[in-house]
mmCIF file of C-alpha atoms in Angstrom:
data_model
loop_
_atom_site.group_PDB
_atom_site.id
_atom_site.type_symbol
_atom_site.label_atom_id
_atom_site.label_comp_id
_atom_site.label_asym_id
_atom_site.label_seq_id
_atom_site.Cartn_x
_atom_site.Cartn_y
_atom_site.Cartn_z
ATOM 1 C CA MET G 1 -102.815 55.673 -169.267
ATOM 2 C CA LYS G 2 -100.049 54.431 -171.517
ATOM 3 C CA ARG G 3 -97.981 57.534 -170.769
ATOM 4 C CA TYR G 4 -98.460 56.950 -167.028
ATOM 5 C CA SER G 5 -97.389 53.317 -167.405
ATOM 6 C CA ILE G 6 -94.282 54.252 -169.338
ATOM 7 C CA HIS G 7 -93.303 56.844 -166.720
ATOM 8 C CA THR G 8 -93.860 54.281 -163.983
ATOM 9 C CA LEU G 9 -91.689 51.713 -165.750
ATOM 10 C CA LEU G 10 -88.900 54.233 -166.333
ATOM 11 C CA LEU G 11 -88.926 55.311 -162.681
ATOM 12 C CA SER G 12 -88.953 51.711 -161.552
ATOM 13 C CA GLY G 13 -86.049 50.883 -163.812
ATOM 14 C CA LEU G 14 -84.001 53.830 -162.553
ATOM 15 C CA SER G 15 -84.778 52.862 -158.976
ATOM 16 C CA LEU G 16 -83.606 49.322 -159.591
ATOM 17 C CA LEU G 17 -80.358 50.590 -161.159
ATOM 18 C CA CYS G 18 -79.717 52.906 -158.220
ATOM 19 C CA PHE G 19 -80.561 50.147 -155.777
ATOM 20 C CA ALA G 20 -78.224 47.746 -157.557
ATOM 21 C CA ALA G 21 -75.396 50.285 -157.498
ATOM 22 C CA CYS G 22 -75.984 51.111 -153.868
ATOM 23 C CA SER G 23 -76.327 47.432 -153.094
ATOM 24 C CA ASP G 24 -72.932 46.664 -154.726
ATOM 25 C CA GLU G 25 -71.230 49.389 -152.719
ATOM 26 C CA TYR G 26 -72.936 48.240 -149.542
ATOM 27 C CA MET G 27 -72.049 44.595 -150.101
ATOM 28 C CA GLU G 28 -68.422 45.447 -150.933
ATOM 29 C CA GLU G 29 -68.171 47.549 -147.789
ATOM 30 C CA ILE G 30 -69.820 45.002 -145.533
ATOM 31 C CA ASN G 31 -67.636 42.184 -146.919
ATOM 32 C CA SER G 32 -64.395 44.127 -146.406
ATOM 33 C CA ASP G 33 -62.553 43.545 -143.143
ATOM 34 C CA PRO G 34 -61.307 46.954 -141.923
ATOM 35 C CA SER G 35 -58.703 45.227 -139.759
ATOM 36 C CA LYS G 36 -56.975 43.693 -142.807
ATOM 37 C CA ALA G 37 -54.493 45.554 -145.025
ATOM 38 C CA THR G 38 -55.249 45.904 -148.718
ATOM 39 C CA THR G 39 -51.526 45.744 -149.561
ATOM 40 C CA ILE G 40 -48.508 44.078 -147.986
ATOM 41 C CA ASP G 41 -44.922 45.242 -147.606
ATOM 42 C CA PRO G 42 -42.628 43.122 -149.844
ATOM 43 C CA ASN G 43 -40.123 43.129 -146.972
ATOM 44 C CA ALA G 44 -42.619 41.163 -144.870
ATOM 45 C CA GLN G 45 -43.124 38.733 -147.750
ATOM 46 C CA LEU G 46 -39.354 38.192 -147.969
ATOM 47 C CA THR G 47 -39.313 37.379 -144.247
ATOM 48 C CA THR G 48 -42.102 34.828 -144.694
ATOM 49 C CA ALA G 49 -40.371 33.138 -147.618
ATOM 50 C CA GLN G 50 -37.030 32.954 -145.829
ATOM 51 C CA LEU G 51 -38.473 31.548 -142.618
ATOM 52 C CA GLN G 52 -40.583 28.925 -144.369
ATOM 53 C CA THR G 53 -37.654 27.508 -146.357
ATOM 54 C CA TYR G 54 -36.254 25.590 -143.377
ATOM 55 C CA GLY G 55 -38.859 26.411 -140.742
ATOM 56 C CA ASP G 56 -41.787 24.491 -142.232
ATOM 57 C CA LEU G 57 -42.178 21.174 -140.412
ATOM 58 C CA ASP G 58 -44.220 19.620 -143.229
ATOM 59 C CA LEU G 59 -41.874 20.733 -145.987
ATOM 60 C CA THR G 60 -38.732 19.395 -144.331
ATOM 61 C CA GLU G 61 -40.173 15.882 -144.125
ATOM 62 C CA THR G 62 -39.259 15.379 -147.786
ATOM 63 C CA PHE G 63 -35.643 16.195 -146.950
ATOM 64 C CA ARG G 64 -35.501 13.734 -144.059
ATOM 65 C CA SER G 65 -37.515 10.919 -145.630
ATOM 66 C CA TYR G 66 -36.143 10.983 -149.158
ATOM 67 C CA LEU G 67 -33.410 13.420 -150.133
ATOM 68 C CA TYR G 68 -30.873 12.585 -147.433
ATOM 69 C CA ALA G 69 -31.652 8.876 -147.812
ATOM 70 C CA PHE G 70 -31.386 8.826 -151.623
ATOM 71 C CA THR G 71 -28.003 10.540 -151.396
ATOM 72 C CA GLN G 72 -27.082 8.139 -148.531
ATOM 73 C CA GLN G 73 -26.003 10.916 -146.194
ATOM 74 C CA THR G 74 -28.193 9.851 -143.261
ATOM 75 C CA MET G 75 -29.944 6.631 -142.239
ATOM 76 C CA GLY G 76 -31.436 4.873 -139.215
ATOM 77 C CA CYS G 77 -34.417 7.091 -138.434
ATOM 78 C CA TRP G 78 -37.642 5.220 -139.218
ATOM 79 C CA ASN G 79 -38.798 7.794 -141.785
ATOM 80 C CA THR G 80 -35.422 7.997 -143.521
ATOM 81 C CA THR G 81 -34.902 4.239 -143.706
ATOM 82 C CA ASN G 82 -38.503 3.287 -144.459
ATOM 83 C CA TYR G 83 -39.046 5.717 -147.328
ATOM 84 C CA GLY G 84 -35.789 6.712 -148.995
ATOM 85 C CA GLY G 85 -33.612 3.960 -147.539
ATOM 86 C CA ARG G 86 -35.904 1.171 -148.719
ATOM 87 C CA HIS G 87 -37.377 3.004 -151.715
ATOM 88 C CA MET G 88 -40.915 3.057 -150.338
ATOM 89 C CA LEU G 89 -43.130 5.247 -152.536
ATOM 90 C CA SER G 90 -45.246 7.894 -150.811
ATOM 91 C CA ASP G 91 -46.490 10.659 -153.090
ATOM 92 C CA ALA G 92 -47.599 12.713 -150.084
ATOM 93 C CA ASP G 93 -44.154 12.698 -148.468
ATOM 94 C CA MET G 94 -42.315 13.115 -151.754
ATOM 95 C CA GLY G 95 -44.450 16.101 -152.706
ATOM 96 C CA LYS G 96 -44.284 18.202 -149.564
ATOM 97 C CA VAL G 97 -41.658 20.609 -150.876
ATOM 98 C CA TRP G 98 -44.001 21.266 -153.817
ATOM 99 C CA THR G 99 -47.281 21.446 -151.900
ATOM 100 C CA ARG G 100 -45.831 23.703 -149.193
ATOM 101 C CA LEU G 101 -43.525 26.084 -151.091
ATOM 102 C CA TYR G 102 -45.809 26.992 -153.986
ATOM 103 C CA PRO G 103 -48.842 28.300 -152.022
ATOM 104 C CA ILE G 104 -46.814 30.175 -149.395
ATOM 105 C CA ALA G 105 -43.187 31.135 -150.058
ATOM 106 C CA VAL G 106 -43.363 31.148 -153.872
ATOM 107 C CA LYS G 107 -46.693 32.981 -153.963
ATOM 108 C CA ASN G 108 -45.404 35.636 -151.548
ATOM 109 C CA ILE G 109 -42.067 36.134 -153.247
ATOM 110 C CA VAL G 110 -43.573 36.331 -156.766
ATOM 111 C CA ASP G 111 -46.184 38.822 -155.578
ATOM 112 C CA ALA G 112 -43.484 40.907 -153.876
ATOM 113 C CA GLU G 113 -41.378 40.883 -157.029
ATOM 114 C CA TYR G 114 -44.367 41.861 -159.189
ATOM 115 C CA ARG G 115 -45.516 44.756 -156.997
ATOM 116 C CA SER G 116 -42.028 46.181 -156.457
ATOM 117 C CA ALA G 117 -41.003 46.041 -160.128
ATOM 118 C CA GLY G 118 -40.371 49.477 -161.629
ATOM 119 C CA ASP G 119 -40.935 51.261 -158.314
ATOM 120 C CA PRO G 120 -37.935 53.562 -157.684
ATOM 121 C CA GLU G 121 -38.661 53.429 -153.959
ATOM 122 C CA LYS G 122 -38.398 49.620 -153.917
ATOM 123 C CA THR G 123 -35.381 48.968 -156.116
ATOM 124 C CA ASN G 124 -33.307 47.087 -153.562
ATOM 125 C CA ILE G 125 -36.100 44.930 -152.154
ATOM 126 C CA HIS G 126 -37.135 44.060 -155.717
ATOM 127 C CA ALA G 127 -33.639 42.762 -156.449
ATOM 128 C CA ALA G 128 -33.465 40.823 -153.157
ATOM 129 C CA VAL G 129 -36.795 39.047 -153.683
ATOM 130 C CA SER G 130 -35.774 38.237 -157.271
ATOM 131 C CA ILE G 131 -32.599 36.555 -156.010
ATOM 132 C CA TYR G 132 -34.461 34.637 -153.342
ATOM 133 C CA LYS G 133 -37.154 33.624 -155.828
ATOM 134 C CA VAL G 134 -34.463 31.993 -157.957
ATOM 135 C CA TYR G 135 -33.176 30.115 -154.915
ATOM 136 C CA LEU G 136 -36.666 28.856 -153.975
ATOM 137 C CA LEU G 137 -37.468 27.721 -157.503
ATOM 138 C CA SER G 138 -34.075 26.025 -157.754
ATOM 139 C CA LEU G 139 -35.061 23.805 -154.834
ATOM 140 C CA LEU G 140 -38.213 22.820 -156.688
ATOM 141 C CA THR G 141 -36.720 22.169 -160.108
ATOM 142 C CA ASP G 142 -33.725 20.283 -158.708
ATOM 143 C CA ILE G 143 -36.131 17.923 -156.932
ATOM 144 C CA TYR G 144 -38.979 17.646 -159.440
ATOM 145 C CA GLY G 145 -37.513 18.606 -162.850
ATOM 146 C CA ASP G 146 -39.892 20.488 -165.156
ATOM 147 C CA ILE G 147 -42.099 22.718 -163.001
ATOM 148 C CA PRO G 148 -44.319 25.814 -163.194
ATOM 149 C CA TYR G 149 -41.809 28.667 -163.250
ATOM 150 C CA SER G 150 -42.525 31.635 -165.509
ATOM 151 C CA GLU G 151 -46.228 31.629 -164.553
ATOM 152 C CA ALA G 152 -45.846 30.239 -161.024
ATOM 153 C CA GLY G 153 -47.433 32.190 -158.177
ATOM 154 C CA ARG G 154 -49.261 34.488 -160.587
ATOM 155 C CA GLY G 155 -52.745 33.013 -160.343
ATOM 156 C CA PHE G 156 -54.232 36.144 -158.778
ATOM 157 C CA ILE G 157 -52.033 38.529 -160.779
ATOM 158 C CA ASP G 158 -52.857 37.059 -164.212
ATOM 159 C CA GLY G 159 -56.114 35.275 -163.425
ATOM 160 C CA ASN G 160 -54.537 32.025 -164.614
ATOM 161 C CA PRO G 161 -54.951 29.081 -162.218
ATOM 162 C CA MET G 162 -53.204 26.670 -164.622
ATOM 163 C CA PRO G 163 -49.562 27.792 -165.039
ATOM 164 C CA ARG G 164 -47.465 26.163 -167.739
ATOM 165 C CA TYR G 165 -44.652 23.761 -166.935
ATOM 166 C CA ASP G 166 -41.314 25.179 -168.035
ATOM 167 C CA THR G 167 -38.500 22.816 -168.968
ATOM 168 C CA GLN G 168 -35.546 22.677 -166.626
ATOM 169 C CA GLN G 169 -33.339 24.058 -169.380
ATOM 170 C CA GLU G 170 -35.612 27.098 -169.764
ATOM 171 C CA ILE G 171 -35.639 27.558 -165.994
ATOM 172 C CA TYR G 172 -31.868 27.465 -165.630
ATOM 173 C CA GLU G 173 -31.406 29.880 -168.519
ATOM 174 C CA ASP G 174 -33.680 32.335 -166.758
ATOM 175 C CA PHE G 175 -31.823 31.792 -163.464
ATOM 176 C CA PHE G 176 -28.661 33.207 -165.027
ATOM 177 C CA LEU G 177 -30.477 36.210 -166.528
ATOM 178 C CA THR G 178 -32.410 37.022 -163.360
ATOM 179 C CA LEU G 179 -29.392 36.726 -161.063
ATOM 180 C CA ALA G 180 -27.203 38.896 -163.314
ATOM 181 C CA GLU G 181 -29.884 41.582 -163.509
ATOM 182 C CA ALA G 182 -30.565 41.475 -159.780
ATOM 183 C CA ALA G 183 -26.854 41.683 -158.944
ATOM 184 C CA SER G 184 -26.538 44.844 -161.018
ATOM 185 C CA GLU G 185 -29.766 46.326 -159.602
ATOM 186 C CA ILE G 186 -29.353 45.769 -155.872
ATOM 187 C CA GLY G 187 -27.650 48.612 -154.067
ATOM 188 C CA THR G 188 -28.619 51.202 -156.666
ATOM 189 C CA GLY G 189 -31.809 52.206 -154.855
ATOM 190 C CA SER G 190 -32.322 54.306 -151.745
ATOM 191 C CA ASP G 191 -34.734 51.921 -150.008
ATOM 192 C CA ARG G 192 -33.687 49.821 -147.009
ATOM 193 C CA ILE G 193 -34.326 46.086 -147.011
ATOM 194 C CA THR G 194 -35.969 45.652 -143.612
ATOM 195 C CA GLY G 195 -37.309 42.101 -143.740
ATOM 196 C CA ASP G 196 -34.059 40.267 -144.435
ATOM 197 C CA LEU G 197 -33.207 37.468 -141.975
ATOM 198 C CA ILE G 198 -30.062 36.500 -143.880
ATOM 199 C CA TYR G 199 -27.986 39.644 -144.319
ATOM 200 C CA GLY G 200 -29.983 42.267 -142.437
ATOM 201 C CA GLY G 201 -30.427 44.258 -145.634
ATOM 202 C CA ASP G 202 -26.745 44.362 -146.637
ATOM 203 C CA CYS G 203 -26.910 44.896 -150.409
ATOM 204 C CA ALA G 204 -23.237 44.080 -150.945
ATOM 205 C CA LYS G 205 -23.770 40.646 -149.404
ATOM 206 C CA TRP G 206 -26.787 40.058 -151.635
ATOM 207 C CA LYS G 207 -24.630 40.811 -154.677
ATOM 208 C CA GLN G 208 -22.154 38.184 -153.512
ATOM 209 C CA LEU G 209 -24.947 35.666 -153.020
ATOM 210 C CA ALA G 210 -26.375 36.315 -156.493
ATOM 211 C CA ASN G 211 -22.989 35.746 -158.136
ATOM 212 C CA SER G 212 -22.270 32.677 -156.000
ATOM 213 C CA LEU G 213 -25.597 31.129 -156.982
ATOM 214 C CA ARG G 214 -24.569 31.703 -160.601
ATOM 215 C CA LEU G 215 -21.474 29.584 -159.878
ATOM 216 C CA ARG G 216 -23.631 26.828 -158.365
ATOM 217 C CA PHE G 217 -26.042 26.672 -161.275
ATOM 218 C CA ALA G 218 -23.259 26.871 -163.859
ATOM 219 C CA MET G 219 -21.537 23.862 -162.322
ATOM 220 C CA ARG G 220 -24.821 21.933 -162.287
ATOM 221 C CA ILE G 221 -25.127 22.189 -166.082
ATOM 222 C CA SER G 222 -21.424 21.539 -166.723
ATOM 223 C CA LYS G 223 -22.037 17.959 -167.891
ATOM 224 C CA VAL G 224 -24.907 18.768 -170.260
ATOM 225 C CA ASP G 225 -23.718 22.130 -171.621
ATOM 226 C CA PRO G 226 -20.044 22.633 -170.700
ATOM 227 C CA GLU G 227 -19.515 25.708 -172.880
ATOM 228 C CA LYS G 228 -22.444 27.635 -171.441
ATOM 229 C CA ALA G 229 -21.512 26.474 -167.960
ATOM 230 C CA ARG G 230 -17.999 27.829 -168.361
ATOM 231 C CA ALA G 231 -19.219 31.130 -169.811
ATOM 232 C CA GLU G 232 -21.730 31.685 -167.005
ATOM 233 C CA PHE G 233 -19.239 30.651 -164.314
ATOM 234 C CA GLU G 234 -16.505 32.966 -165.546
ATOM 235 C CA ALA G 235 -18.967 35.835 -166.050
ATOM 236 C CA ALA G 236 -20.040 35.539 -162.428
ATOM 237 C CA LEU G 237 -16.397 35.585 -161.295
ATOM 238 C CA LEU G 238 -15.754 38.773 -163.269
ATOM 239 C CA ASP G 239 -18.719 40.592 -161.745
ATOM 240 C CA ALA G 240 -17.546 43.511 -159.609
ATOM 241 C CA GLY G 241 -19.951 42.492 -156.839
ATOM 242 C CA GLY G 242 -17.761 39.525 -155.933
ATOM 243 C CA ILE G 243 -18.657 36.154 -154.445
ATOM 244 C CA LEU G 244 -18.913 34.617 -150.971
ATOM 245 C CA GLU G 245 -15.346 34.701 -149.650
ATOM 246 C CA SER G 246 -15.512 33.800 -145.949
ATOM 247 C CA SER G 247 -17.890 32.518 -143.298
ATOM 248 C CA ASP G 248 -18.900 36.132 -142.633
ATOM 249 C CA ASP G 249 -20.532 36.088 -146.072
ATOM 250 C CA ASP G 250 -22.470 32.830 -145.605
ATOM 251 C CA ALA G 251 -26.164 33.037 -146.526
ATOM 252 C CA LEU G 252 -27.855 31.678 -143.402
ATOM 253 C CA VAL G 253 -31.500 32.159 -142.424
ATOM 254 C CA LYS G 254 -31.647 33.030 -138.736
ATOM 255 C CA HIS G 255 -34.027 30.972 -136.574
ATOM 256 C CA MET G 256 -35.078 31.316 -132.945
ATOM 257 C CA GLU G 257 -34.642 29.081 -129.942
ATOM 258 C CA VAL G 258 -38.059 27.497 -129.421
ATOM 259 C CA ALA G 259 -39.262 24.273 -127.830
ATOM 260 C CA PHE G 260 -39.706 21.445 -130.324
ATOM 261 C CA SER G 261 -43.310 20.372 -130.710
ATOM 262 C CA PHE G 262 -45.189 18.122 -133.106
ATOM 263 C CA GLY G 263 -48.589 19.535 -132.173
ATOM 264 C CA SER G 264 -50.796 21.115 -134.827
ATOM 265 C CA GLU G 265 -49.508 24.604 -134.009
ATOM 266 C CA ALA G 266 -45.947 23.577 -134.912
ATOM 267 C CA TYR G 267 -46.821 23.182 -138.603
ATOM 268 C CA THR G 268 -47.479 26.919 -139.060
ATOM 269 C CA ASP G 269 -44.751 28.186 -136.720
ATOM 270 C CA TYR G 270 -41.599 28.882 -138.735
ATOM 271 C CA ARG G 271 -39.517 30.510 -135.986
ATOM 272 C CA GLY G 272 -37.402 27.432 -135.269
ATOM 273 C CA ASN G 273 -35.378 25.310 -137.667
ATOM 274 C CA ALA G 274 -37.766 22.520 -138.638
ATOM 275 C CA LEU G 275 -35.073 20.484 -140.389
ATOM 276 C CA SER G 276 -33.158 20.345 -137.109
ATOM 277 C CA GLN G 277 -36.373 19.258 -135.427
ATOM 278 C CA ARG G 278 -36.809 16.460 -137.961
ATOM 279 C CA PHE G 279 -33.264 15.255 -137.286
ATOM 280 C CA PHE G 280 -33.912 15.433 -133.541
ATOM 281 C CA GLY G 281 -37.076 13.386 -134.038
ATOM 282 C CA ASN G 282 -40.355 13.176 -132.173
ATOM 283 C CA ALA G 283 -38.904 10.244 -130.202
ATOM 284 C CA PRO G 284 -35.142 10.859 -130.338
ATOM 285 C CA VAL G 285 -34.268 7.865 -128.175
ATOM 286 C CA ASN G 286 -36.012 5.489 -130.579
ATOM 287 C CA THR G 287 -35.648 7.281 -133.916
ATOM 288 C CA PRO G 288 -32.272 9.020 -133.966
ATOM 289 C CA THR G 289 -30.743 10.150 -137.246
ATOM 290 C CA TYR G 290 -27.356 8.584 -137.992
ATOM 291 C CA ILE G 291 -24.714 9.187 -140.621
ATOM 292 C CA CYS G 292 -25.022 6.660 -143.449
ATOM 293 C CA SER G 293 -22.067 4.337 -143.977
ATOM 294 C CA THR G 294 -21.759 5.386 -147.644
ATOM 295 C CA LEU G 295 -20.872 8.941 -146.653
ATOM 296 C CA PHE G 296 -18.940 8.022 -143.517
ATOM 297 C CA ILE G 297 -16.664 5.445 -145.121
ATOM 298 C CA ARG G 298 -15.930 7.753 -148.038
ATOM 299 C CA LEU G 299 -14.861 10.528 -145.673
ATOM 300 C CA TYR G 300 -12.843 8.175 -143.505
ATOM 301 C CA ASP G 301 -11.048 6.464 -146.382
ATOM 302 C CA THR G 302 -10.051 9.814 -147.881
ATOM 303 C CA ASN G 303 -8.634 11.014 -144.533
ATOM 304 C CA ASP G 304 -11.200 13.773 -144.133
ATOM 305 C CA PRO G 305 -9.983 15.970 -141.247
ATOM 306 C CA GLY G 306 -13.448 16.027 -139.728
ATOM 307 C CA TRP G 307 -13.265 12.365 -138.700
ATOM 308 C CA ALA G 308 -11.016 11.418 -135.781
ATOM 309 C CA MET G 309 -12.218 7.873 -135.184
ATOM 310 C CA LYS G 310 -13.238 4.701 -136.947
ATOM 311 C CA ALA G 311 -16.746 3.374 -136.488
ATOM 312 C CA ASP G 312 -19.318 1.301 -138.315
ATOM 313 C CA ALA G 313 -22.030 3.611 -139.584
ATOM 314 C CA ARG G 314 -25.625 2.712 -140.389
ATOM 315 C CA GLU G 315 -25.897 0.766 -143.635
ATOM 316 C CA PRO G 316 -28.346 1.937 -146.339
ATOM 317 C CA GLY G 317 -31.791 0.505 -145.584
ATOM 318 C CA ASP G 318 -31.019 -0.335 -141.935
ATOM 319 C CA TYR G 319 -33.109 0.940 -139.047
ATOM 320 C CA ALA G 320 -31.508 2.372 -135.916
ATOM 321 C CA TRP G 321 -32.575 -0.554 -133.731
ATOM 322 C CA GLU G 322 -31.305 -3.332 -135.975
ATOM 323 C CA PRO G 323 -28.161 -5.365 -135.139
ATOM 324 C CA TRP G 324 -25.519 -2.961 -133.987
ATOM 325 C CA PRO G 325 -21.957 -2.689 -135.289
ATOM 326 C CA ARG G 326 -19.607 -5.435 -134.219
ATOM 327 C CA GLU G 327 -16.440 -3.393 -134.531
ATOM 328 C CA TYR G 328 -15.448 -0.117 -132.963
ATOM 329 C CA THR G 329 -11.983 1.277 -132.274
ATOM 330 C CA SER G 330 -10.945 4.705 -131.056
ATOM 331 C CA GLU G 331 -8.109 5.738 -128.805
ATOM 332 C CA LEU G 332 -10.156 8.785 -127.867
ATOM 333 C CA THR G 333 -12.705 6.792 -125.896
ATOM 334 C CA GLU G 334 -10.634 3.898 -124.567
ATOM 335 C CA PRO G 335 -9.896 5.714 -121.233
ATOM 336 C CA TYR G 336 -13.613 5.763 -120.439
ATOM 337 C CA ARG G 337 -13.667 1.970 -120.159
ATOM 338 C CA ASP G 338 -11.474 2.194 -117.045
ATOM 339 C CA VAL G 339 -13.572 4.970 -115.502
ATOM 340 C CA ASP G 340 -16.886 3.267 -116.119
ATOM 341 C CA PRO G 341 -16.797 -0.515 -116.784
ATOM 342 C CA SER G 342 -20.397 -0.462 -118.044
ATOM 343 C CA TYR G 343 -19.388 1.933 -120.780
ATOM 344 C CA GLY G 344 -18.010 -0.933 -122.798
ATOM 345 C CA ASN G 345 -21.407 -2.573 -123.074
ATOM 346 C CA ASN G 346 -22.889 0.588 -124.604
ATOM 347 C CA MET G 347 -19.863 1.467 -126.679
ATOM 348 C CA SER G 348 -21.198 0.545 -130.099
ATOM 349 C CA TYR G 349 -24.603 2.157 -129.572
ATOM 350 C CA ALA G 350 -23.163 5.363 -128.182
ATOM 351 C CA SER G 351 -20.382 5.650 -130.697
ATOM 352 C CA GLU G 352 -22.201 5.167 -133.974
ATOM 353 C CA PRO G 353 -21.809 8.432 -135.897
ATOM 354 C CA LYS G 354 -24.867 10.648 -135.517
ATOM 355 C CA VAL G 355 -25.864 14.070 -136.748
ATOM 356 C CA ALA G 356 -23.889 16.579 -134.650
ATOM 357 C CA THR G 357 -25.704 18.124 -131.691
ATOM 358 C CA ASN G 358 -25.458 21.667 -133.050
ATOM 359 C CA PHE G 359 -27.567 20.554 -136.022
ATOM 360 C CA LEU G 360 -30.310 19.438 -133.637
ATOM 361 C CA GLN G 361 -30.976 22.885 -132.150
ATOM 362 C CA SER G 362 -33.988 25.006 -133.075
ATOM 363 C CA ASP G 363 -31.826 28.110 -133.523
ATOM 364 C CA ASN G 364 -29.552 26.325 -135.992
ATOM 365 C CA PRO G 365 -29.568 28.561 -139.111
ATOM 366 C CA GLY G 366 -31.082 27.439 -142.389
ATOM 367 C CA VAL G 367 -28.285 27.119 -144.939
ATOM 368 C CA VAL G 368 -28.889 28.789 -148.306
ATOM 369 C CA MET G 369 -25.243 28.884 -149.414
ATOM 370 C CA THR G 370 -21.817 29.045 -147.785
ATOM 371 C CA SER G 371 -18.359 30.232 -148.730
ATOM 372 C CA ALA G 372 -17.168 26.632 -148.247
ATOM 373 C CA GLU G 373 -19.381 25.507 -151.122
ATOM 374 C CA VAL G 374 -18.003 28.333 -153.248
ATOM 375 C CA LYS G 375 -14.447 27.124 -152.559
ATOM 376 C CA PHE G 376 -15.400 23.616 -153.694
ATOM 377 C CA LEU G 377 -17.078 24.998 -156.828
ATOM 378 C CA LEU G 378 -13.945 26.960 -157.649
ATOM 379 C CA ALA G 379 -11.820 23.859 -157.102
ATOM 380 C CA GLU G 380 -13.965 21.866 -159.519
ATOM 381 C CA ALA G 381 -13.801 24.704 -162.026
ATOM 382 C CA LYS G 382 -10.013 24.680 -161.738
ATOM 383 C CA LEU G 383 -9.994 20.944 -162.491
ATOM 384 C CA ASN G 384 -12.160 21.737 -165.537
ATOM 385 C CA ASN G 385 -9.458 24.191 -166.705
ATOM 386 C CA TRP G 386 -11.753 27.183 -166.310
ATOM 387 C CA ALA G 387 -10.418 30.654 -165.490
ATOM 388 C CA VAL G 388 -9.617 30.150 -161.808
ATOM 389 C CA GLU G 389 -6.207 31.227 -160.525
ATOM 390 C CA THR G 390 -5.909 29.407 -157.176
ATOM 391 C CA SER G 391 -4.966 25.720 -157.184
ATOM 392 C CA ALA G 392 -7.658 23.120 -156.586
ATOM 393 C CA THR G 393 -5.759 21.726 -153.587
ATOM 394 C CA THR G 394 -5.635 25.124 -151.878
ATOM 395 C CA LEU G 395 -9.298 25.784 -152.576
ATOM 396 C CA ILE G 396 -10.351 22.416 -151.137
ATOM 397 C CA GLU G 397 -8.277 23.015 -148.023
ATOM 398 C CA GLU G 398 -9.844 26.461 -147.617
ATOM 399 C CA GLY G 399 -13.306 24.961 -148.072
ATOM 400 C CA VAL G 400 -12.714 22.323 -145.429
#
C-alpha cells in the first residue's frame, strides 16, 4: 500500500511538472502577438527620434512658453507672455521636454545604440545614433542641468528603473568622448543608414556634424573650463572629417506639409514641424507670436542686415492685444498709405515684427545645427585667441 502511494505521488508530481512546463509554453505563446516584431531596425528608431525632436506638439510647448520667453526672443502670444514672459511657474509646461523625450526618443536611440554596438553589419548606424543621442541629451542637460545620462533609457536593458543623475560636467565630458569616437567610426562600415531624415545616410555629413557639435559644446564650457574648451575645440577643427562649411551641410530634420491640428491625434503625429505650429498658434489672429523688443532693438541698434525698418516690438511681459506701439516709421511701407487710406489705421498692428511666415509652415525643417552657427563659434574662438585662421569679422559676415 505504501509502495503504491509513493508511486502515485511520484507520478502526480511528474505530471504537475510537465503540466507546468507545458502551461508556461502555452501561456507564452498565447500572450505573444504574432503581428508584432520581436526586434526593431535601429534605422527606424533613428527616424522616430529625429521626427519627435521638433515634431512633438507637447514637447515644443516648453520652447514656446518658456525658453524663447526667458531669452526674450519672442513675446506676445498668451502662452509665451503668461509663462516665461511673466515668470509664471508651471511644472507641467516646464517639464515637457523631459517627460516627452525620455520615454520616446531617448529610449529608442539608447536601445538602437545598445543593440548595434559591436555588430560589424551596423557600424555606421551605430555611430549615427550615438551622435544623435548626444544631441538629444544636450537638449535635456542644457535645460535641466544634472540629468539621468549614463543609465538613461536602459530600464529594460539593465532592469534598473531608477537611473542615476549624472552631473553636467560628467555629461559634457562624455559628449566629447562619444562624438570623437563616433566621428572616427562612421563611414568605416558597409551598412547603409536608411532611416536618416537629416542627411539621407551621408556618412561624411555625419562626421561634419559630430565635429561641429564638439565646437558647440566646447564653447559652452569656455567660461568654466577655458583650457579644456580650447583643447576640445581645436581637436575638433583638426579632425580630418571637417565641420559644417555651407548651407548644404546644415543638419535639418525634414518635415512634411500637413494641416495644423490641435486635436488629440496631433500629439502623436510627428510628420509636421510642431514648433512652427506652436508659433502659428491655435488662434493665430488672437495669439500671434511676435519678436521681443530685447532682441529686435539689439539687432536694429547694431545695424543687423536682416532688419530694413524701425518698429516698436513687443515688450517683455506684454500680451499681443495690449496697447499697441505709438511709433512706426519705414519708407518701405509709406507708399501704401496713398493706395489704401485705411492702411494707416492698421499700420502699427500690421507692422509689429512677427515670426517670419516661412517659420510658420509645417514643412519647415527642424534645426539641429547650421553652418551659420559654426561660423559664429569660429568667430568667438578667434576672439578668444584660439587656433582659428580667418578673422572674426569675416566669419561673422559669412555667418550672417
